[in-house]
Structure formats: structure tokens, C-alpha cells
Coordinates of C-alpha atoms and ligand atoms in Angstrom, one line a residue:
M18 CA 0.0 0.0 -0.1
T19 CA 1.2 3.5 -0.8
P20 CA 2.2 5.2 2.5
E21 CA 0.4 8.5 1.3
K22 CA -2.7 9.9 3.1
C23 CA -4.7 9.5 0.0
Y24 CA -4.2 7.4 -3.2
Q25 CA -6.1 5.7 -6.1
Q26 CA -7.1 2.1 -6.0
C27 CA -8.7 -0.3 -8.1
I28 CA -12.1 -1.5 -6.7
H29 CA -12.0 -5.1 -7.7
A30 CA -11.1 -7.4 -5.0
D31 CA -8.7 -9.5 -7.3
C32 CA -6.8 -6.4 -8.1
R33 CA -6.7 -3.6 -5.7
A34 CA -3.7 -2.0 -7.2
T35 CA -2.8 1.4 -6.0
F36 CA -1.7 4.7 -7.7
G37 CA -0.8 8.1 -6.6
V38 CA -3.4 11.0 -6.7
D39 CA -1.1 12.8 -9.0
Q40 CA -1.8 10.3 -11.7
V41 CA -4.5 10.9 -14.4
L42 CA -6.3 7.6 -14.7
V43 CA -9.9 6.7 -15.9
A44 CA -9.5 2.9 -15.4
C45 CA -7.0 0.8 -13.6
P46 CA -3.8 0.3 -15.8
R47 CA -3.5 -3.1 -14.5
C48 CA -6.9 -4.7 -15.0
G49 CA -9.2 -1.9 -16.6
D50 CA -11.7 -1.8 -13.7
L51 CA -12.8 1.4 -11.9
L52 CA -10.7 3.4 -9.6
D53 CA -11.5 4.9 -6.1
V54 CA -10.0 7.6 -4.2
V55 CA -9.1 6.0 -0.8
Y56 CA -7.9 7.8 2.3
D57 CA -5.9 6.7 5.2
W58 CA -8.0 8.5 7.8
S59 CA -5.5 8.3 10.5
K60 CA -3.6 10.8 8.4
V61 CA -6.4 13.2 7.8
A62 CA -7.6 15.6 10.5
V63 CA -11.4 14.8 10.3
P64 CA -13.4 16.7 12.7
A65 CA -15.0 14.5 15.6
K66 CA -18.5 15.8 14.9
L67 CA -20.4 16.5 11.7
A68 CA -21.6 19.8 13.2
V69 CA -18.2 21.4 12.6
F70 CA -18.9 21.4 8.8
A71 CA -22.1 23.2 9.3
A72 CA -20.4 26.0 11.6
R73 CA -18.2 26.9 8.8
W74 CA -21.2 28.7 7.1
A75 CA -20.5 31.3 9.5
S76 CA -17.5 32.3 7.8
R77 CA -18.9 32.1 4.2
D78 CA -16.9 35.1 3.2
N79 CA -14.3 32.4 2.7
P80 CA -15.3 30.7 -0.7
L81 CA -14.1 27.3 0.6
D82 CA -16.5 27.7 3.4
F83 CA -19.3 28.9 1.3
S84 CA -19.0 26.0 -1.2
G85 CA -21.2 23.2 -0.3
V86 CA -18.6 20.9 -1.6
W87 CA -15.3 22.2 0.1
R88 CA -17.2 22.9 3.6
F89 CA -16.6 19.2 3.8
R90 CA -13.1 19.3 2.5
E91 CA -11.5 16.9 5.1
L92 CA -13.8 14.3 3.8
L93 CA -12.3 14.6 0.2
D94 CA -8.9 15.6 1.2
F95 CA -7.0 14.9 -2.1
C96 CA -5.6 18.2 -2.9
D97 CA -4.4 21.6 -1.2
D98 CA -6.6 24.6 -0.9
R99 CA -4.5 26.4 -3.6
H100 CA -5.9 23.9 -6.1
R101 CA -9.5 23.9 -4.9
V102 CA -11.9 25.2 -7.6
T103 CA -15.3 26.6 -6.6
L104 CA -18.2 28.5 -8.2
G105 CA -20.3 28.5 -5.1
E106 CA -21.8 25.1 -5.7
G107 CA -23.7 23.1 -3.3
Q108 CA -26.1 26.0 -1.9
T109 CA -28.9 23.5 -2.3
L110 CA -32.0 23.0 -0.4
L111 CA -33.3 19.8 1.6
Q112 CA -37.2 20.6 1.5
R113 CA -39.6 18.7 3.5
N114 CA -42.7 18.6 1.3
D115 CA -45.8 17.6 2.9
R116 CA -48.0 18.5 0.0
L117 CA -46.1 15.7 -2.1
A118 CA -46.0 13.3 0.6
P119 CA -49.6 11.9 -0.1
Y120 CA -48.9 11.6 -3.7
V121 CA -45.9 9.4 -2.8
G122 CA -47.8 7.6 -0.1
V123 CA -45.8 8.5 2.9
K124 CA -47.1 10.4 6.1
P125 CA -46.7 14.2 6.2
G126 CA -43.4 15.0 7.6
G127 CA -41.8 11.9 6.0
L128 CA -40.9 13.1 2.5
Y129 CA -37.9 15.4 1.7
L130 CA -36.7 16.7 -1.6
Q131 CA -33.1 17.3 -1.8
Y132 CA -33.0 19.9 -4.7
E133 CA -29.7 20.2 -6.4
G134 CA -31.2 22.4 -9.3
L135 CA -30.0 25.3 -7.3
N136 CA -26.3 24.7 -8.4
P137 CA -24.6 27.1 -10.5
S138 CA -25.3 25.3 -13.7
G139 CA -28.7 24.0 -12.4
S140 CA -27.8 20.4 -11.6
F141 CA -26.0 18.2 -9.2
K142 CA -23.1 17.7 -11.5
D143 CA -21.4 20.9 -10.1
N144 CA -20.6 19.0 -7.1
G145 CA -18.6 16.7 -9.0
M146 CA -17.1 19.2 -11.3
A147 CA -15.8 21.4 -8.5
A148 CA -13.8 18.3 -7.2
A149 CA -12.7 17.1 -10.9
F150 CA -11.5 20.5 -11.9
S151 CA -9.5 20.8 -8.6
H152 CA -7.7 17.6 -9.5
A153 CA -7.3 18.9 -13.1
R154 CA -5.6 21.9 -11.8
M155 CA -3.4 19.9 -9.4
V156 CA -2.1 17.9 -12.2
G157 CA -1.9 21.0 -14.7
A158 CA -4.4 19.7 -17.3
T159 CA -5.2 22.4 -19.9
R160 CA -7.9 20.6 -21.9
V161 CA -11.0 18.8 -20.3
A162 CA -13.7 16.7 -22.1
C163 CA -16.8 14.6 -21.3
A164 CA -19.5 12.6 -23.0
S165 CA -22.9 13.8 -21.9
T166 CA -26.5 13.5 -22.0
G167 CA -26.4 17.2 -21.3
N168 CA -26.0 18.3 -17.7
T169 CA -22.3 17.1 -17.4
S170 CA -21.4 19.1 -20.7
A171 CA -23.3 22.2 -19.1
S172 CA -21.3 21.8 -16.0
L173 CA -18.0 21.2 -17.5
A174 CA -18.5 24.1 -19.9
L175 CA -19.2 26.4 -17.0
Y176 CA -16.2 25.2 -14.8
A177 CA -13.9 25.5 -17.8
A178 CA -15.0 28.9 -18.5
H179 CA -14.4 29.9 -14.9
C180 CA -11.0 28.4 -14.9
G181 CA -10.0 29.4 -18.3
T182 CA -9.5 25.8 -19.4
R183 CA -10.3 24.6 -22.9
A184 CA -13.4 22.4 -23.0
V185 CA -14.6 19.7 -25.6
V186 CA -17.8 18.0 -24.9
F187 CA -19.3 15.0 -26.9
V188 CA -23.2 14.8 -27.1
G189 CA -25.6 12.8 -28.9
S190 CA -27.0 14.2 -31.8
G191 CA -30.5 15.4 -31.2
R192 CA -30.4 13.6 -27.8
I193 CA -29.9 16.3 -25.3
A194 CA -32.5 18.8 -23.8
F195 CA -32.2 22.3 -25.2
G196 CA -31.5 24.2 -22.1
K197 CA -28.3 21.9 -21.5
L198 CA -27.2 22.3 -25.3
A199 CA -27.8 26.2 -24.8
Q200 CA -25.4 26.2 -21.7
A201 CA -22.7 24.3 -23.3
L202 CA -22.7 26.7 -26.5
E203 CA -23.0 29.8 -24.1
Y204 CA -20.1 28.9 -21.9
G205 CA -17.9 28.4 -25.0
A206 CA -17.3 24.7 -24.8
R207 CA -16.3 23.0 -28.3
T208 CA -19.6 21.0 -28.9
L209 CA -19.2 17.9 -31.0
Q210 CA -22.5 16.4 -31.9
I211 CA -21.6 12.9 -32.4
A212 CA -24.1 10.7 -34.7
G213 CA -24.9 8.3 -32.1
D214 CA -26.4 8.0 -28.5
F215 CA -24.7 8.7 -25.1
D216 CA -23.1 5.2 -25.1
A217 CA -21.4 6.0 -28.5
C218 CA -20.2 9.4 -27.1
M219 CA -18.9 7.7 -24.1
R220 CA -16.9 5.1 -26.1
R221 CA -15.4 7.8 -28.5
V222 CA -14.6 10.2 -25.7
K223 CA -12.4 7.6 -24.0
E224 CA -10.5 6.9 -27.3
A225 CA -10.3 10.7 -28.1
T226 CA -8.9 11.4 -24.4
A227 CA -6.2 8.8 -24.9
R228 CA -5.2 9.9 -28.4
C229 CA -5.3 13.7 -27.9
G230 CA -4.3 13.8 -24.3
L231 CA -7.6 15.5 -22.8
Y232 CA -8.6 15.4 -19.2
L233 CA -11.8 13.3 -18.7
V234 CA -14.3 14.6 -16.2
N235 CA -16.8 12.0 -16.8
S236 CA -17.7 9.9 -13.6
V237 CA -15.2 7.3 -14.6
N238 CA -13.0 10.1 -13.0
P239 CA -12.9 8.9 -9.4
F240 CA -12.3 12.6 -8.2
R241 CA -15.6 13.7 -9.5
L242 CA -17.3 11.4 -7.4
E243 CA -15.6 12.7 -4.4
G244 CA -17.5 15.9 -5.0
Q245 CA -20.7 14.3 -5.3
K246 CA -20.5 12.4 -1.9
T247 CA -21.3 15.9 -0.4
I248 CA -24.8 15.9 -1.5
M249 CA -25.5 13.3 1.1
Y250 CA -23.5 15.2 3.7
R251 CA -25.8 18.1 3.1
V252 CA -29.0 15.8 3.3
L253 CA -27.7 14.8 6.7
E254 CA -27.0 18.3 7.5
G255 CA -30.4 19.2 6.6
L256 CA -31.8 16.5 8.9
G257 CA -29.8 17.7 11.8
W258 CA -27.3 15.0 11.2
Q259 CA -29.9 12.2 11.5
V260 CA -29.8 9.4 8.9
P261 CA -32.9 9.0 6.8
D262 CA -34.6 5.7 6.2
W263 CA -34.4 5.9 2.4
V264 CA -32.5 7.9 -0.2
V265 CA -34.2 7.5 -3.6
A266 CA -32.1 8.7 -6.7
P267 CA -32.5 8.4 -10.6
G268 CA -29.9 6.1 -12.1
G269 CA -28.4 6.8 -15.4
N270 CA -24.5 6.2 -15.6
L271 CA -24.8 5.5 -11.9
G272 CA -22.2 8.1 -10.6
N273 CA -24.4 9.6 -8.0
S274 CA -25.5 6.5 -6.4
S275 CA -21.9 5.2 -6.4
A276 CA -21.0 8.3 -4.6
F277 CA -23.8 8.2 -2.1
G278 CA -22.7 4.7 -1.2
K279 CA -19.1 5.5 -0.7
A280 CA -20.2 8.7 1.3
F281 CA -22.2 6.6 3.8
A282 CA -19.5 3.7 3.9
E283 CA -16.7 6.3 4.9
L284 CA -18.8 8.0 7.6
K285 CA -19.8 4.8 9.2
E286 CA -16.1 3.8 9.3
L287 CA -15.2 7.1 10.7
G288 CA -17.9 6.6 13.3
L289 CA -19.7 9.9 12.3
I290 CA -23.0 8.1 11.8
D291 CA -24.2 4.9 13.5
R292 CA -26.2 3.4 10.7
V293 CA -26.7 4.1 6.9
P294 CA -29.9 4.6 4.9
R295 CA -31.4 2.3 2.5
L296 CA -30.8 3.3 -1.2
A297 CA -33.1 2.9 -4.2
V298 CA -31.9 3.5 -7.6
I299 CA -34.5 4.1 -10.2
N300 CA -34.0 3.5 -14.0
A301 CA -36.5 4.5 -16.7
T302 CA -38.1 1.5 -18.2
G303 CA -36.6 2.4 -21.6
A304 CA -33.1 2.5 -20.1
D305 CA -33.1 -0.4 -17.3
T306 CA -29.8 -2.0 -17.6
L307 CA -29.3 -1.8 -13.8
D308 CA -32.7 -3.2 -13.2
R309 CA -32.0 -6.2 -15.3
L310 CA -28.6 -6.6 -14.1
V311 CA -29.7 -6.7 -10.4
N312 CA -33.3 -8.0 -10.4
E313 CA -33.2 -10.4 -13.4
K314 CA -29.6 -11.5 -13.4
K315 CA -29.2 -11.2 -9.6
L316 CA -25.7 -9.5 -9.9
T317 CA -24.2 -8.5 -6.7
W318 CA -21.1 -6.8 -5.4
N319 CA -20.0 -10.1 -3.7
G320 CA -17.3 -8.3 -1.6
G321 CA -15.6 -6.8 -4.6
H322 CA -15.6 -10.1 -6.4
Y323 CA -18.4 -9.3 -8.5
D324 CA -19.0 -10.8 -11.9
R325 CA -17.4 -8.6 -14.7
Q326 CA -18.1 -11.3 -17.3
A327 CA -21.9 -10.9 -16.5
I328 CA -21.8 -7.0 -17.3
A329 CA -19.8 -7.7 -20.5
D330 CA -22.5 -10.4 -21.6
D331 CA -25.1 -7.9 -21.1
W332 CA -23.4 -5.3 -23.2
A333 CA -22.8 -8.1 -25.9
W334 CA -26.6 -9.0 -25.7
Q335 CA -27.6 -5.4 -26.3
D336 CA -25.2 -5.4 -29.4
A337 CA -26.5 -8.6 -30.6
T338 CA -30.4 -7.7 -30.2
G339 CA -29.9 -4.2 -31.5
R340 CA -31.3 -3.0 -28.2
R341 CA -31.2 0.8 -27.7
P342 CA -32.3 3.0 -24.8
H343 CA -35.2 5.3 -25.1
T344 CA -36.9 7.7 -22.6
I345 CA -38.3 11.1 -22.4
A346 CA -36.0 11.5 -19.3
S347 CA -33.0 12.1 -21.9
A348 CA -30.4 12.6 -18.9
I349 CA -30.7 9.0 -18.0
E350 CA -31.1 7.6 -21.6
I351 CA -28.2 5.4 -21.0
A352 CA -27.8 1.5 -21.7
R353 CA -24.0 0.9 -20.6
P354 CA -23.8 2.6 -17.3
V355 CA -20.1 3.0 -16.7
N356 CA -20.3 2.8 -12.8
A357 CA -22.5 -0.3 -12.7
A358 CA -19.8 -1.9 -10.5
K359 CA -19.6 0.9 -8.0
C360 CA -23.3 1.1 -8.0
L361 CA -23.4 -2.7 -7.1
R362 CA -21.2 -1.7 -4.1
A363 CA -23.4 1.1 -3.1
L364 CA -26.3 -1.4 -3.1
A365 CA -24.6 -3.7 -0.9
V366 CA -23.4 -1.1 1.6
C367 CA -27.0 0.4 1.9
D368 CA -29.2 -2.6 1.4
G369 CA -30.4 -1.2 -1.9
V370 CA -33.0 -1.8 -4.4
V371 CA -33.5 -1.0 -8.0
R372 CA -36.7 -0.5 -10.0
S373 CA -37.8 1.1 -13.4
V374 CA -40.5 3.7 -14.0
S375 CA -42.3 4.4 -17.3
D376 CA -42.0 7.7 -19.1
A377 CA -45.7 8.5 -18.2
D378 CA -45.1 8.0 -14.4
I379 CA -42.0 10.1 -14.5
L380 CA -43.8 13.2 -16.3
N381 CA -46.7 12.8 -13.9
A382 CA -44.6 12.7 -11.0
R383 CA -42.8 15.9 -12.4
A384 CA -45.9 17.7 -12.9
Q385 CA -46.5 17.0 -9.0
V386 CA -43.3 18.2 -7.9
G387 CA -44.0 21.3 -9.8
R388 CA -47.4 21.8 -8.3
C389 CA -45.9 21.2 -4.8
G390 CA -43.8 24.1 -5.2
L391 CA -40.4 23.0 -6.3
G392 CA -39.9 21.7 -10.0
C393 CA -37.3 19.5 -11.6
E394 CA -36.5 18.0 -15.0
P395 CA -37.8 14.8 -16.0
A396 CA -34.9 12.4 -15.2
S397 CA -35.1 13.7 -11.6
A398 CA -38.7 12.9 -11.1
A399 CA -37.7 9.3 -11.6
S400 CA -36.7 9.4 -7.9
V401 CA -40.3 10.7 -6.8
A402 CA -41.8 8.1 -9.3
G403 CA -39.8 5.3 -7.9
A404 CA -40.5 6.2 -4.3
K405 CA -44.2 6.1 -5.0
L406 CA -43.9 2.5 -6.7
L407 CA -41.7 1.4 -3.8
V408 CA -44.4 2.5 -1.2
A409 CA -47.1 1.0 -3.4
Q410 CA -45.1 -2.3 -3.3
G411 CA -44.7 -2.3 0.3
V412 CA -41.1 -1.9 0.2
I413 CA -41.0 1.6 1.8
D414 CA -42.9 1.8 4.8
P415 CA -45.5 4.9 4.7
A416 CA -44.0 5.9 8.1
A417 CA -40.5 6.0 6.9
R418 CA -38.2 9.1 6.6
V419 CA -37.6 9.4 2.6
V420 CA -35.3 11.7 0.7
C421 CA -35.7 12.0 -3.1
V422 CA -33.0 13.6 -4.7
L423 CA -34.0 16.1 -7.3
T424 CA -31.0 16.1 -9.7
G425 CA -31.8 19.1 -12.2
H426 CA -33.6 22.3 -12.6
P427 CA -37.0 22.3 -14.4
L428 CA -35.8 24.9 -17.2
K429 CA -33.2 22.3 -18.4
D430 CA -36.0 20.6 -20.3
P431 CA -38.7 23.2 -21.4
D432 CA -39.7 20.9 -24.3
A433 CA -40.8 18.1 -22.0
A434 CA -42.8 20.4 -19.9
V435 CA -44.6 22.2 -22.7
G436 CA -45.1 19.0 -24.4
Y437 CA -46.8 17.4 -21.3
H438 CA -48.9 20.4 -20.6
T439 CA -50.1 21.0 -24.2
G440 CA -49.9 17.5 -25.4
Q441 CA -47.8 18.8 -28.2
Y442 CA -44.4 17.1 -28.0
P443 CA -41.5 17.7 -30.2
K444 CA -41.2 15.2 -33.1
G445 CA -40.0 11.9 -31.8
K446 CA -40.7 12.6 -28.2
E447 CA -44.5 11.7 -28.0
V448 CA -45.3 10.0 -24.6
P449 CA -47.9 7.4 -24.3
G450 CA -49.9 7.4 -21.3
E451 CA -52.2 9.7 -19.4
R452 CA -51.1 13.2 -18.7
L453 CA -52.8 13.3 -15.4
Y454 CA -51.8 16.9 -14.3
A455 CA -51.7 18.7 -17.6
N456 CA -52.3 22.4 -17.2
M457 CA -53.2 23.6 -20.7
P458 CA -52.8 27.1 -21.6
I459 CA -56.1 28.8 -22.3
P460 CA -56.5 30.8 -25.6
V461 CA -58.6 33.9 -25.1
A462 CA -59.6 36.7 -27.3
D463 CA -58.0 40.2 -26.8
D464 CA -61.4 41.2 -25.2
I465 CA -61.9 42.1 -21.5
D466 CA -65.1 40.3 -21.0
A467 CA -63.8 37.1 -22.2
I468 CA -60.7 37.6 -20.4
C469 CA -62.5 37.9 -17.1
A470 CA -64.8 35.1 -17.9
A471 CA -61.6 32.9 -18.2
V472 CA -60.2 34.2 -14.9
E473 CA -63.5 33.3 -13.2
R474 CA -64.1 29.9 -14.8
E475 CA -64.1 26.9 -12.6
A476 CA -61.1 24.5 -13.4
Ligands
F0G137 N1 -30.5 13.2 -13.2 C1 -29.9 14.1 -14.2 C2 -30.6 15.3 -14.2 C3 -28.7 13.7 -14.8 O1 -28.4 14.6 -15.8 C4 -28.2 12.6 -14.7 C5 -27.0 12.2 -15.4 C6 -28.9 11.7 -13.9 C7 -29.9 12.1 -13.1 C8 -28.4 10.4 -13.7 O2 -27.1 10.4 -12.7 O3 -25.5 9.2 -14.1 O4 -24.9 9.7 -11.7 O5 -26.7 8.0 -12.5 N2 -26.5 12.7 -16.5 C9 -25.2 12.5 -17.0 C10 -25.0 13.7 -17.9 C11 -25.1 11.1 -17.7 O6 -24.2 13.5 -19.1 O7 -25.2 14.9 -18.0 P1 -26.0 9.3 -12.7

């Protein structure tokens, strides 16, 4: 083992090779598996109580104390202060929402929404980007890249613009929501629209990274996931450092769920929490690879000896059958989640479950989130639709304390919202199923009597 306080390590129990944090790696050079950032906690000055992190808010004129990521810096202590990049990310909200609780089926007081749409680029990705850009600065990277369903590209483009780093993003042609594409273009990233889906972009960006010497910030970058751990620290903070019964998150490339599992495992190891919550990861039915791997193929973490071949076989089966992902929740339209193995570990740590929800359920849940006073993009609402399903299935107890993670801002995907409410989706995006909470705009003549009649009319 490396004597450093922090190093990179292969996650597979048969390998466990270690590498310094000064190396730029997106896979284990020895066996090709994913890498973790690992700490020797005896060499890190971790505060004895979580409340110390919250107290830093009082000195928020220090940008590192203001950041909802770096406020927790001892728990992701892989670089020095001079490398740490921040744009004020992580000023997010844990909202108890008693109006949405009956929709989900939990008792009032039991439902909480962790709203990550409040981040500088409007999604949870900024938590990870602050950490990845800090590592990029530490190793002197000058060009950064990612493949994306939209939010990663928006976040990368913003942080690159802030740091003066050149950015290249790979997006599937016609596959990303307009709000996200607008951000990538506006922040000046070189935006390559690849004639393919997200999985094709992911494969190509890895090749291009190796060939052109780019710094990759997709969630195969272990430093990015360190930043995303802080979402769970803030959930705990919002609950007065109490552990919820359930955390429910949408599953796409599975970086978030992986980071959440790591966060809870480390806090438990450090004795800062006495139990971990259960984790539910929610796929869309049109992009349900994790659901298949876990519930049909019974794949488990198996103490780190997980079955790599089973995942490779599933990818090959997708190729052989021409299976392609398709969901209105474009952010999670992913069939080959790169963090599948780390997510298996998170499910093991948190006694997790995986479910899939339909596009209609996602959009109806999203409309409810909006009506209950918050709002989110379609993929985010998979968490709410998934929690509702799990209560109906008797998996989540109605008396439980449940946190649904709302990963992105509603304005990320205005087409999906307007399509839902008016029934006029952009071509290729029609969603079957009932639009239970559609709020149709009302055409009215430019006439005061007609206008007042429309104002007064019963809904
Ligand atoms: N929600 C939103 C709004 C997302 O943008 C993503 C992923 C997810 C959920 C899924 O999170 O990948 O950690 O399981 N978006 C990526 C992107 C893939 O490129 O923006 P995950």
C-alpha cells in the first residue's frame, strides 16, 4: 500500500492495485476496472463531529467555507487549498414537502426533496465538477472533455469557462435537452454532436482522451465522485445529522448512487454516523440496464468479487439484439452505465433496491413536484415516481423518512414540460400514457369580458 494519506485504488477485490493521486487515470492500468479515491483516515484531520462542517457557514466570506462541497473538505482531502476550484456550488435545499407526501404515499413529515437544481449550472453535476476541476488544476491539465446527456456538458463548460480551461464536449446528436445544449454553447465549449447516442459518445470520448491527451471528467474520473459525496453530507446536515430511512435517486451512468454509497460507508467507518440509510436507484423502463442486472440476473457486489463477465455479456446481448435506450428522461437515456460495478457496491453498503418507472409515471411525478412548489427536470422525477412505486409495493414503509434527490432544474428541459401540458411534444418525443396533471394554456380573445370570464371559470 502507498504510504500517502490518499491514493487511487482499483475497486476489484482480485486486483486492488494502488496509484498516486497525481496520476491521471480513468481505469485501472493493470486490470481495466474502475478506480476509487481512498484515504488513510489516520492521516486526515477529520473533525470529531459533523456539526463542525455546518459551523463553517458562519465564515462564508471564505469561498471554501461558502462552497457546499469544500465545506466538507476533510472528507475529500485529495488536494491542497490552492488547487480547490469553486463556483459556489452546493447551496442546495433539503425541503420537507408535506404536499407531495400523499402523492408518494408517505405520511406528512416523512418526505424530503434534496433539490440540486440550485447549483450554478442547474444540476448536481457541479458538486462533482468542483472536485474534478480541482484535480485537473493539481495535475496541470489544460484541456478537459466529457461525453454527456447534457448536464455534465453544461457543468463542465461552466467550470472550464471559470478556470480558463479549454473544453470539449461530446453529445448525442438531437439527444440532449435544449436548456443543456444552450449552456454548453453559451459557456464556449467546443461541442461535438456525435451521430450516435450517449453510449457511443462515451466510447468515443475515451478513445479521443487517450489519443489527444484530454482530461476526462465523466464519472469514471474518481475525483469527480468525491465531490458528489457531499450531496449526502448536506442531506444529513438538513436533517440535523440524522440518517434518513431511504435515499431515492435516479440512475443513469450511476455516478451519483455510487458516490452516495461511498459517502455513507466512509462516514460509518469514521464513526460519524451509526447506521446507513437504504438506497433506491430508479431507472426509466426504456433504459433499465441496472434493473435487469440486479433483479433478473441477480448480480451483486459479492465483496468486490462481482461478476465482470455478466456485465460484458449484457453489453454483448444489447449489441446482438440491437437494443437501444429510449426515454423522455433524456438525462438517464443510458444503456451501458459506466459505474455499474460501483453502484453494486453502493447497493450492498445500503441494502439497496433497483426499480424502473415508465415515462408517463416520470412526467406525472414531475408535474406533481412542480405543483407542490419545487420543480425539476424529467430524469429527476424518476426518484419521486420510484418512491411512489416502492411505497405501493410495500418496500418503503409509509411511516419512513424518505429523501428523493431532485438532480436538475425544471428549465433544463422546457420541451418536455410544454409537451406534457399541451400534448404537443417535439417530433419523436411523444409520450404514451395519461397526462394526469396537464395544465393547458387557455386561448382567449383580446377582449376584457372574455378575459374575465376565463379568469373566473371553474377549473
Ligand atoms: N439526473 C440528471 C438530471 C442527470 O443529468 C443525470 C445524469 C442523472 C440524473 C443520472 O445520474 O449518471 O449519476 O446515475 N446525467 C449525465 C450527463 C449522464 O451526461 O449529464 P448518474
